[in-house]
JSON list of C-alpha atoms in Angstrom, two decimals:
[
{"chain": "A", "resi": 1, "resn": "MET", "atom": "CA", "xyz": [73.42, 132.88, 160.90]},
{"chain": "A", "resi": 2, "resn": "ALA", "atom": "CA", "xyz": [74.98, 130.26, 158.64]},
{"chain": "A", "resi": 3, "resn": "TYR", "atom": "CA", "xyz": [73.37, 127.06, 157.49]},
{"chain": "A", "resi": 4, "resn": "ALA", "atom": "CA", "xyz": [75.23, 124.02, 156.26]},
{"chain": "A", "resi": 5, "resn": "THR", "atom": "CA", "xyz": [73.62, 121.69, 153.81]},
{"chain": "A", "resi": 6, "resn": "ASN", "atom": "CA", "xyz": [74.88, 118.23, 153.04]},
{"chain": "A", "resi": 7, "resn": "HIS", "atom": "CA", "xyz": [73.77, 116.83, 149.69]},
{"chain": "A", "resi": 8, "resn": "THR", "atom": "CA", "xyz": [74.40, 113.20, 148.92]},
{"chain": "A", "resi": 9, "resn": "THR", "atom": "CA", "xyz": [73.72, 111.42, 145.70]},
{"chain": "A", "resi": 10, "resn": "LEU", "atom": "CA", "xyz": [73.55, 107.74, 145.02]},
{"chain": "A", "resi": 11, "resn": "ALA", "atom": "CA", "xyz": [76.29, 106.86, 142.59]},
{"chain": "A", "resi": 12, "resn": "PRO", "atom": "CA", "xyz": [75.72, 103.76, 140.53]},
{"chain": "A", "resi": 13, "resn": "ALA", "atom": "CA", "xyz": [77.83, 100.80, 141.59]},
{"chain": "A", "resi": 14, "resn": "SER", "atom": "CA", "xyz": [81.26, 100.80, 139.96]},
{"chain": "A", "resi": 15, "resn": "GLY", "atom": "CA", "xyz": [80.38, 103.63, 137.60]},
{"chain": "A", "resi": 16, "resn": "ARG", "atom": "CA", "xyz": [77.54, 101.82, 135.83]},
{"chain": "A", "resi": 17, "resn": "SER", "atom": "CA", "xyz": [74.49, 103.79, 134.83]},
{"chain": "A", "resi": 18, "resn": "LEU", "atom": "CA", "xyz": [71.05, 102.99, 136.17]},
{"chain": "A", "resi": 19, "resn": "SER", "atom": "CA", "xyz": [69.88, 101.99, 132.71]},
{"chain": "A", "resi": 20, "resn": "THR", "atom": "CA", "xyz": [72.71, 99.44, 132.52]},
{"chain": "A", "resi": 21, "resn": "LEU", "atom": "CA", "xyz": [71.83, 98.09, 135.95]},
{"chain": "A", "resi": 22, "resn": "PHE", "atom": "CA", "xyz": [68.17, 97.84, 134.95]},
{"chain": "A", "resi": 23, "resn": "ALA", "atom": "CA", "xyz": [69.07, 96.07, 131.69]},
{"chain": "A", "resi": 24, "resn": "ASP", "atom": "CA", "xyz": [71.21, 93.59, 133.65]},
{"chain": "A", "resi": 25, "resn": "LEU", "atom": "CA", "xyz": [68.34, 92.97, 136.06]},
{"chain": "A", "resi": 26, "resn": "VAL", "atom": "CA", "xyz": [65.93, 92.32, 133.20]},
{"chain": "A", "resi": 27, "resn": "ALA", "atom": "CA", "xyz": [68.42, 89.94, 131.56]},
{"chain": "A", "resi": 28, "resn": "ARG", "atom": "CA", "xyz": [68.87, 88.02, 134.83]},
{"chain": "A", "resi": 29, "resn": "TYR", "atom": "CA", "xyz": [65.11, 87.74, 135.25]},
{"chain": "A", "resi": 30, "resn": "GLU", "atom": "CA", "xyz": [64.74, 86.42, 131.69]},
{"chain": "A", "resi": 31, "resn": "ARG", "atom": "CA", "xyz": [67.50, 83.84, 132.27]},
{"chain": "A", "resi": 32, "resn": "HIS", "atom": "CA", "xyz": [65.82, 82.71, 135.48]},
{"chain": "A", "resi": 33, "resn": "ARG", "atom": "CA", "xyz": [62.44, 82.47, 133.74]},
{"chain": "A", "resi": 34, "resn": "LYS", "atom": "CA", "xyz": [63.97, 80.38, 130.95]},
{"chain": "A", "resi": 35, "resn": "PHE", "atom": "CA", "xyz": [65.73, 78.16, 133.53]},
{"chain": "A", "resi": 36, "resn": "ARG", "atom": "CA", "xyz": [62.47, 77.53, 135.44]},
{"chain": "A", "resi": 37, "resn": "GLN", "atom": "CA", "xyz": [60.56, 76.84, 132.23]},
{"chain": "A", "resi": 38, "resn": "THR", "atom": "CA", "xyz": [63.20, 74.35, 131.09]},
{"chain": "A", "resi": 39, "resn": "VAL", "atom": "CA", "xyz": [63.21, 72.59, 134.47]},
{"chain": "A", "resi": 40, "resn": "LEU", "atom": "CA", "xyz": [59.41, 72.33, 134.52]},
{"chain": "A", "resi": 41, "resn": "GLU", "atom": "CA", "xyz": [59.24, 70.99, 130.98]},
{"chain": "A", "resi": 42, "resn": "LEU", "atom": "CA", "xyz": [61.94, 68.39, 131.61]},
{"chain": "A", "resi": 43, "resn": "GLN", "atom": "CA", "xyz": [60.34, 67.35, 134.91]},
{"chain": "A", "resi": 44, "resn": "SER", "atom": "CA", "xyz": [57.06, 66.75, 133.11]},
{"chain": "A", "resi": 45, "resn": "LEU", "atom": "CA", "xyz": [58.68, 64.07, 130.93]},
{"chain": "A", "resi": 46, "resn": "SER", "atom": "CA", "xyz": [58.53, 60.44, 131.93]},
{"chain": "A", "resi": 47, "resn": "ASN", "atom": "CA", "xyz": [61.69, 58.53, 132.84]},
{"chain": "A", "resi": 48, "resn": "ARG", "atom": "CA", "xyz": [61.48, 56.74, 129.50]},
{"chain": "A", "resi": 49, "resn": "GLU", "atom": "CA", "xyz": [61.22, 60.02, 127.57]},
{"chain": "A", "resi": 50, "resn": "LEU", "atom": "CA", "xyz": [64.21, 61.39, 129.47]},
{"chain": "A", "resi": 51, "resn": "ALA", "atom": "CA", "xyz": [66.16, 58.20, 128.70]},
{"chain": "A", "resi": 52, "resn": "ASP", "atom": "CA", "xyz": [65.33, 58.65, 125.01]},
{"chain": "A", "resi": 53, "resn": "LEU", "atom": "CA", "xyz": [67.03, 62.05, 125.28]},
{"chain": "A", "resi": 54, "resn": "GLY", "atom": "CA", "xyz": [70.02, 60.44, 126.99]},
{"chain": "A", "resi": 55, "resn": "MET", "atom": "CA", "xyz": [69.14, 61.99, 130.33]},
{"chain": "A", "resi": 56, "resn": "ASN", "atom": "CA", "xyz": [68.01, 60.99, 133.79]},
{"chain": "A", "resi": 57, "resn": "ARG", "atom": "CA", "xyz": [66.25, 63.05, 136.46]},
{"chain": "A", "resi": 58, "resn": "SER", "atom": "CA", "xyz": [69.46, 63.98, 138.26]},
{"chain": "A", "resi": 59, "resn": "MET", "atom": "CA", "xyz": [70.63, 65.83, 135.13]},
{"chain": "A", "resi": 60, "resn": "ILE", "atom": "CA", "xyz": [67.64, 68.18, 134.77]},
{"chain": "A", "resi": 61, "resn": "ARG", "atom": "CA", "xyz": [69.04, 71.16, 136.72]},
{"chain": "A", "resi": 62, "resn": "ARG", "atom": "CA", "xyz": [72.45, 70.93, 135.02]},
{"chain": "A", "resi": 63, "resn": "VAL", "atom": "CA", "xyz": [70.88, 70.76, 131.56]},
{"chain": "A", "resi": 64, "resn": "ALA", "atom": "CA", "xyz": [68.65, 73.75, 132.39]},
{"chain": "A", "resi": 65, "resn": "LEU", "atom": "CA", "xyz": [71.66, 75.74, 133.64]},
{"chain": "A", "resi": 66, "resn": "GLU", "atom": "CA", "xyz": [73.54, 74.93, 130.44]},
{"chain": "A", "resi": 67, "resn": "ALA", "atom": "CA", "xyz": [70.53, 76.09, 128.43]},
{"chain": "A", "resi": 68, "resn": "VAL", "atom": "CA", "xyz": [70.67, 79.56, 129.99]},
{"chain": "A", "resi": 69, "resn": "SER", "atom": "CA", "xyz": [74.43, 79.96, 130.41]},
{"chain": "A", "resi": 70, "resn": "GLU", "atom": "CA", "xyz": [76.15, 82.74, 128.52]},
{"chain": "A", "resi": 71, "resn": "HIS", "atom": "CA", "xyz": [78.99, 81.56, 126.36]}
]
């Protein structure tokens, strides 16, 4: 009697190792954490304090995104 066995392995996406994927995930989390912290700190400022920085409330998200963007 013959038995057939099918073994499948999970290959990392596009040839990337799991450690690379994990490092990317950690980096994304850190960028998101920095973004949220920046938004919260800017939101805590008064309109006058924001104006002193040359900003208004509608600019907070954009400024926070620029703070975490990779150049």
